[in-house]
Amino acid sequence: MRNFDYTELEAELAKRPKIVITTHRGPDGDAMGSSLALHQVLLAQNYDVKVVVPNSYPKFLHWLPKNEDVLEYEGNETLADALITAADLIFCLDFNDLRRTDMMCDALEASTAKKVMIDHHQEPKDFADFTFSVPSVCSTCQLIFEFIEMMSWTAFLNVDIAKCIYTGMVTDTGSFRFSSVDKRTHEIAARLIDLGLQQAEVHQTLFDTNKESRLKLLGYCLSEKLEVLPEYHTAIMSLTRDELERFDFVKGDTEGFVNYALSIEGVVFTAFFVKYDDKVKISFRSINQFRANLLSKEHYSGGGHINASGGMFEGSMEDAIAKFKKVLPDYKEELIANC
Ligand code: 5GP
Ligand code: MN
């Protein structure tokens, strides 16, 4: 665990800085949950705080308390740039490298604000003045809870903040089933329930508000687009633009699809390819010690965690998949070892 001197951060906060909270491009449940939890804890202390995220995020996260405060950088560049320029302190949540903020990266790099990174991705870059990075922890939301405790801010917790923290913990752990979940994760969940959290309700809101078209897209993907490569204990799926459009795709619809292939007996690694504009976005998932993030980093300009990573391919779907099949044999030994 890299740690920092809380008294120094307390000294910064005592100056009543203008604060911006930001997260990675394509914010997920952990990114939005951690940002909005911290936002509300700071608001409760009357800080001047804004949440600026690089671009849009799935509709199934729009119910989160204080979602209406979030500014998307993409499409609001002038206003967002002004907020970033004016900021004295920037919290960077759920990412380990400024490049993960993509369209916001230049503005963040140019900013003279002190930066605080709170994150759980491996190999954090050294861009922040304060780095709180614990890669073994399941979610940034779990770290936000720890941070709130360390700062002695627990009196500001409430049920809305509990909903945000729980959202990140439940979405980053496949509903508390990945090996990254530890005793502390459950202890924190219990603390959130003590705050009045109705956990079944949050779960339902996140996962049981499917549209018919999304469910049919999943059905199509599993029945028509799943390919198992038994020799490599790997399964792949893909969706082209045409296929997405056939099922009235909106952002967030394919969230979680990649995990279905991982539930096949004997499969330890899955890749899910989705076409976006001129790029293919790939999600990788694995079990045991197979390094999904290594393959992603070596071949798809990506990264992430051992068991959950992602990357990009500039080109056609066919080429993205052909490349995958070409490089997979290099990982055969590791795939078999993790069976
Ligand atoms: P997802 O498949 O849900 O988009 O991403 C899973 C995880 O992989 C994310 O939590 C993030 O850690 C990582 N990840 C996804 N896309 C990228 C990427 O383009 N670059 C890097 N470095 N990590 C990514
Ligand atoms: Mn996360």
XYZ file of C-alpha atoms and ligand atoms in Angstrom:
364
model
C 0.000 0.000 0.000
C 1.308 3.382 -0.942
C 0.211 5.838 1.603
C 0.395 9.518 2.183
C 0.577 11.901 5.065
C -2.987 12.773 6.011
C -1.892 15.802 7.970
C -0.552 17.292 4.730
C -3.842 16.692 2.943
C -5.706 18.072 5.936
C -3.578 21.200 5.641
C -4.591 21.524 1.992
C -8.254 21.080 2.870
C -7.989 23.653 5.641
C -7.293 26.238 2.915
C -10.860 25.579 1.669
C -9.697 24.744 -1.872
C -11.870 24.609 -4.965
C -12.218 20.871 -5.546
C -12.837 18.830 -8.692
C -13.492 15.093 -8.594
C -12.802 13.134 -11.751
C -12.582 9.564 -12.985
C -11.720 7.486 -16.062
C -13.251 7.620 -19.534
C -16.345 5.435 -19.884
C -17.179 5.659 -16.186
C -18.529 2.449 -14.646
C -20.320 1.725 -11.373
C -17.152 1.993 -9.313
C -16.078 5.228 -10.995
C -19.468 6.924 -10.552
C -20.108 5.423 -7.111
C -16.778 6.562 -5.707
C -17.032 10.021 -7.304
C -20.544 10.687 -6.037
C -19.813 9.270 -2.573
C -16.810 11.538 -2.109
C -18.725 14.452 -3.646
C -21.468 14.152 -1.030
C -19.064 13.739 1.886
C -17.322 16.950 0.794
C -20.612 18.786 0.165
C -21.704 17.903 3.688
C -18.642 19.847 4.864
C -19.504 22.799 2.628
C -16.568 22.422 0.283
C -16.779 23.934 -3.180
C -16.782 20.665 -5.131
C -17.605 19.674 -8.703
C -17.713 16.270 -10.402
C -16.385 16.327 -13.974
C -16.230 13.004 -15.840
C -14.648 12.560 -19.297
C -17.744 11.348 -21.172
C -21.148 9.748 -20.849
C -21.931 6.672 -18.781
C -24.668 4.032 -18.796
C -28.257 4.965 -17.966
C -28.432 2.289 -15.280
C -26.163 4.511 -13.164
C -28.196 7.703 -13.561
C -30.317 6.975 -10.471
C -27.308 7.467 -8.192
C -27.837 10.237 -5.613
C -26.467 13.592 -6.850
C -26.134 12.320 -10.415
C -27.614 15.669 -11.477
C -24.410 17.377 -10.311
C -22.189 15.488 -12.765
C -20.718 17.421 -15.693
C -19.594 15.449 -18.746
C -16.430 16.927 -20.223
C -17.267 15.803 -23.756
C -19.706 18.349 -25.129
C -19.121 20.847 -22.278
C -15.417 21.499 -22.793
C -15.431 25.247 -22.149
C -17.207 25.056 -18.823
C -15.299 21.949 -17.746
C -11.918 23.463 -18.697
C -12.756 26.538 -16.605
C -13.573 24.365 -13.584
C -10.355 22.387 -13.969
C -8.256 25.540 -14.384
C -9.836 27.096 -11.293
C -9.421 23.980 -9.136
C -6.908 23.893 -6.283
C -7.364 20.212 -5.515
C -8.348 17.394 -7.896
C -9.386 13.946 -6.746
C -8.571 11.300 -9.356
C -10.683 8.247 -8.656
C -10.575 4.708 -10.062
C -7.673 5.216 -12.461
C -3.912 4.881 -12.222
C -2.737 6.896 -15.203
C -3.924 10.326 -16.399
C -4.186 8.939 -19.929
C -7.213 6.924 -18.752
C -9.126 10.233 -18.733
C -8.562 10.495 -22.501
C -10.238 13.740 -23.684
C -9.635 15.330 -20.253
C -5.982 14.379 -20.012
C -4.494 17.587 -21.446
C -6.566 19.805 -19.166
C -5.633 17.746 -16.102
C -1.950 17.750 -17.042
C -1.991 21.527 -17.489
C -3.706 22.093 -14.150
C -1.572 23.295 -11.250
C -3.981 21.846 -8.678
C -2.686 19.342 -6.136
C -3.857 15.896 -7.139
C -5.060 13.052 -4.950
C -5.265 9.596 -6.497
C -7.489 6.994 -4.857
C -7.414 3.798 -6.883
C -7.068 0.025 -6.977
C -5.380 -0.598 -10.350
C -1.931 -2.128 -10.535
C 1.214 -0.142 -11.283
C -0.039 3.345 -10.444
C 1.760 6.142 -12.298
C 3.428 8.829 -10.257
C 1.283 11.807 -11.291
C -0.435 12.662 -8.016
C 0.764 14.657 -4.993
C -1.078 12.195 -2.762
C -1.402 8.577 -3.825
C -3.685 6.146 -2.050
C -3.382 3.020 -4.168
C -4.193 -0.516 -3.002
C -4.407 -2.921 -5.968
C -5.491 -5.873 -3.825
C -8.696 -4.111 -2.833
C -11.828 -4.995 -4.832
C -13.010 -1.498 -5.672
C -12.242 2.181 -5.423
C -15.491 2.470 -3.475
C -14.026 0.267 -0.751
C -11.019 2.610 -0.652
C -13.303 5.643 -0.488
C -14.869 4.177 2.634
C -11.375 3.627 4.111
C -10.413 7.158 3.143
C -13.514 8.607 4.818
C -12.590 6.714 7.984
C -8.966 7.828 7.850
C -10.032 11.445 7.453
C -12.446 11.040 10.419
C -15.401 11.948 8.204
C -17.703 9.031 9.107
C -20.174 11.406 10.785
C -20.969 12.731 7.289
C -22.001 9.314 5.933
C -25.671 8.787 5.127
C -27.854 6.389 3.202
C -27.333 8.173 -0.139
C -23.573 7.892 0.224
C -24.030 4.254 1.258
C -25.887 3.601 -2.026
C -22.991 5.055 -4.025
C -20.322 3.075 -2.168
C -22.326 -0.130 -2.388
C -22.819 0.363 -6.137
C -19.064 0.386 -6.771
C -18.446 -2.587 -4.523
C -21.202 -4.703 -6.070
C -20.423 -3.825 -9.707
C -16.644 -4.304 -9.470
C -16.962 -7.694 -7.741
C -19.642 -9.400 -9.863
C -21.963 -9.093 -6.867
C -19.354 -10.026 -4.244
C -18.162 -13.174 -5.982
C -14.645 -12.380 -7.226
C -11.548 -13.340 -5.260
C -10.822 -9.645 -4.667
C -13.632 -9.653 -2.096
C -12.278 -9.943 1.416
C -13.515 -9.810 4.976
C -13.259 -6.042 4.974
C -15.525 -5.776 1.899
C -18.290 -7.521 3.829
C -17.593 -5.503 6.974
C -18.025 -2.305 4.980
C -21.203 -3.649 3.355
C -22.515 -4.291 6.879
C -21.653 -0.724 7.879
C -23.560 0.557 4.840
C -26.604 -1.510 5.844
C -26.320 0.062 9.319
C -26.692 3.428 7.567
C -30.072 2.327 6.242
C -28.979 0.873 2.893
C -31.578 -1.415 1.304
C -29.083 -3.593 -0.526
C -31.638 -5.686 -2.446
C -33.150 -2.499 -3.821
C -29.781 -1.235 -5.091
C -29.054 -4.603 -6.660
C -32.420 -4.636 -8.372
C -32.029 -1.090 -9.661
C -28.610 -1.924 -11.095
C -29.264 -5.321 -12.591
C -32.987 -6.009 -12.910
C -34.138 -3.127 -15.051
C -33.362 -4.806 -18.361
C -34.997 -3.640 -21.540
C -36.418 -6.411 -23.691
C -34.033 -5.450 -26.502
C -30.984 -5.791 -24.246
C -31.987 -9.241 -23.098
C -32.545 -10.280 -26.716
C -29.126 -8.888 -27.639
C -27.600 -11.038 -24.897
C -29.521 -14.066 -26.148
C -28.310 -13.444 -29.702
C -24.735 -12.923 -28.535
C -24.691 -16.182 -26.564
C -26.429 -18.326 -29.160
C -24.840 -16.935 -32.332
C -21.578 -15.247 -31.408
C -19.956 -17.393 -28.731
C -16.872 -19.276 -29.803
C -15.042 -21.613 -27.449
C -11.387 -22.408 -28.092
C -11.023 -25.548 -25.921
C -7.298 -25.936 -26.558
C -6.744 -22.560 -24.893
C -9.536 -22.731 -22.280
C -10.726 -19.496 -23.812
C -14.049 -18.212 -25.108
C -14.663 -15.205 -27.323
C -17.725 -13.196 -28.309
C -18.130 -10.174 -30.545
C -20.747 -7.690 -31.673
C -20.538 -5.526 -34.771
C -22.197 -2.149 -35.227
C -24.944 -3.687 -37.395
C -25.721 -6.296 -34.786
C -25.889 -3.705 -32.015
C -28.202 -1.518 -34.056
C -30.512 -4.431 -34.778
C -31.195 -4.573 -31.036
C -31.546 -0.800 -30.461
C -28.245 -0.650 -28.597
C -27.621 2.141 -26.139
C -24.501 2.649 -24.067
C -24.285 0.191 -21.196
C -26.347 -2.534 -22.888
C -23.398 -4.901 -23.249
C -22.155 -4.357 -19.695
C -21.580 -7.732 -18.031
C -21.915 -9.835 -21.206
C -18.267 -10.886 -21.043
C -18.839 -12.662 -17.715
C -21.296 -15.186 -19.176
C -18.618 -16.849 -21.261
C -16.420 -17.159 -18.187
C -19.017 -19.355 -16.506
C -18.401 -22.178 -19.009
C -16.744 -25.131 -17.322
C -13.057 -25.315 -18.253
C -12.897 -21.733 -19.547
C -10.431 -19.527 -17.694
C -10.207 -16.581 -20.091
C -12.759 -14.654 -22.139
C -12.567 -11.810 -24.600
C -15.515 -9.725 -25.761
C -15.091 -7.522 -28.842
C -17.460 -4.618 -29.542
C -17.182 -2.246 -32.502
C -17.242 1.464 -31.694
C -16.777 3.873 -34.620
C -13.433 3.003 -36.186
C -12.224 1.068 -33.158
C -12.886 -2.231 -31.489
C -13.178 -2.101 -27.693
C -12.233 -5.329 -26.000
C -13.102 -6.545 -22.515
C -11.112 -9.383 -21.012
C -12.002 -11.470 -17.972
C -10.153 -14.379 -16.385
C -10.184 -16.587 -13.342
C -7.387 -17.739 -11.034
C -3.991 -16.207 -11.776
C -4.279 -15.830 -15.546
C -3.083 -12.307 -16.330
C -5.809 -10.827 -18.493
C -4.156 -7.433 -18.042
C -0.834 -8.651 -19.495
C -2.337 -9.740 -22.826
C -4.341 -6.524 -22.931
C -1.254 -4.406 -22.296
C 0.984 -6.316 -24.709
C -1.412 -6.364 -27.660
C -4.327 -3.963 -27.227
C -2.804 -0.788 -25.653
C -4.791 -1.547 -22.528
C -4.431 -2.800 -18.997
C -6.422 -3.213 -15.826
C -6.566 -5.925 -13.195
C -5.396 -9.538 -13.344
C -8.968 -10.835 -13.743
C -10.612 -7.857 -15.484
C -8.956 -5.749 -18.130
C -9.687 -3.931 -21.340
C -8.092 -2.487 -24.430
C -8.614 -1.099 -27.934
C -7.867 -2.174 -31.480
C -7.743 0.296 -34.355
C -9.222 -1.523 -37.305
C -11.837 -4.028 -38.289
C -13.514 -6.625 -36.101
C -12.070 -9.429 -38.240
C -8.533 -8.122 -37.748
C -9.033 -7.629 -33.994
C -10.162 -11.240 -33.590
C -7.534 -12.606 -35.982
C -4.835 -10.879 -33.932
C -6.248 -12.377 -30.748
C -6.165 -15.900 -32.183
C -2.619 -15.310 -33.403
C -1.210 -14.174 -30.049
C -3.196 -16.559 -27.835
C -0.771 -19.516 -28.293
C 1.919 -17.403 -26.557
C -0.182 -17.634 -23.393
C -1.071 -21.317 -23.674
C 1.138 -22.474 -20.813
C -0.276 -19.885 -18.441
C -3.825 -20.678 -19.544
C -3.372 -24.380 -18.854
C -1.660 -23.699 -15.536
C -4.720 -21.772 -14.393
C -7.249 -24.405 -15.321
P -14.308 -3.217 -18.926
O -14.091 -4.502 -19.614
O -15.389 -3.325 -17.896
O -14.439 -2.062 -19.853
O -12.973 -2.932 -18.124
C -12.532 -3.772 -17.105
C -11.332 -3.138 -16.438
O -10.278 -3.095 -17.376
C -11.548 -1.714 -15.996
O -11.927 -1.656 -14.663
C -10.190 -1.086 -16.193
O -9.422 -1.374 -15.060
C -9.565 -1.880 -17.307
N -9.606 -1.242 -18.623
C -10.641 -1.229 -19.502
N -10.309 -0.595 -20.633
C -9.035 -0.186 -20.493
C -8.113 0.533 -21.320
O -8.403 0.911 -22.455
N -6.880 0.776 -20.801
C -6.514 0.335 -19.554
N -5.289 0.609 -19.102
N -7.343 -0.343 -18.758
C -8.592 -0.613 -19.197
Mn -12.834 0.072 -10.097
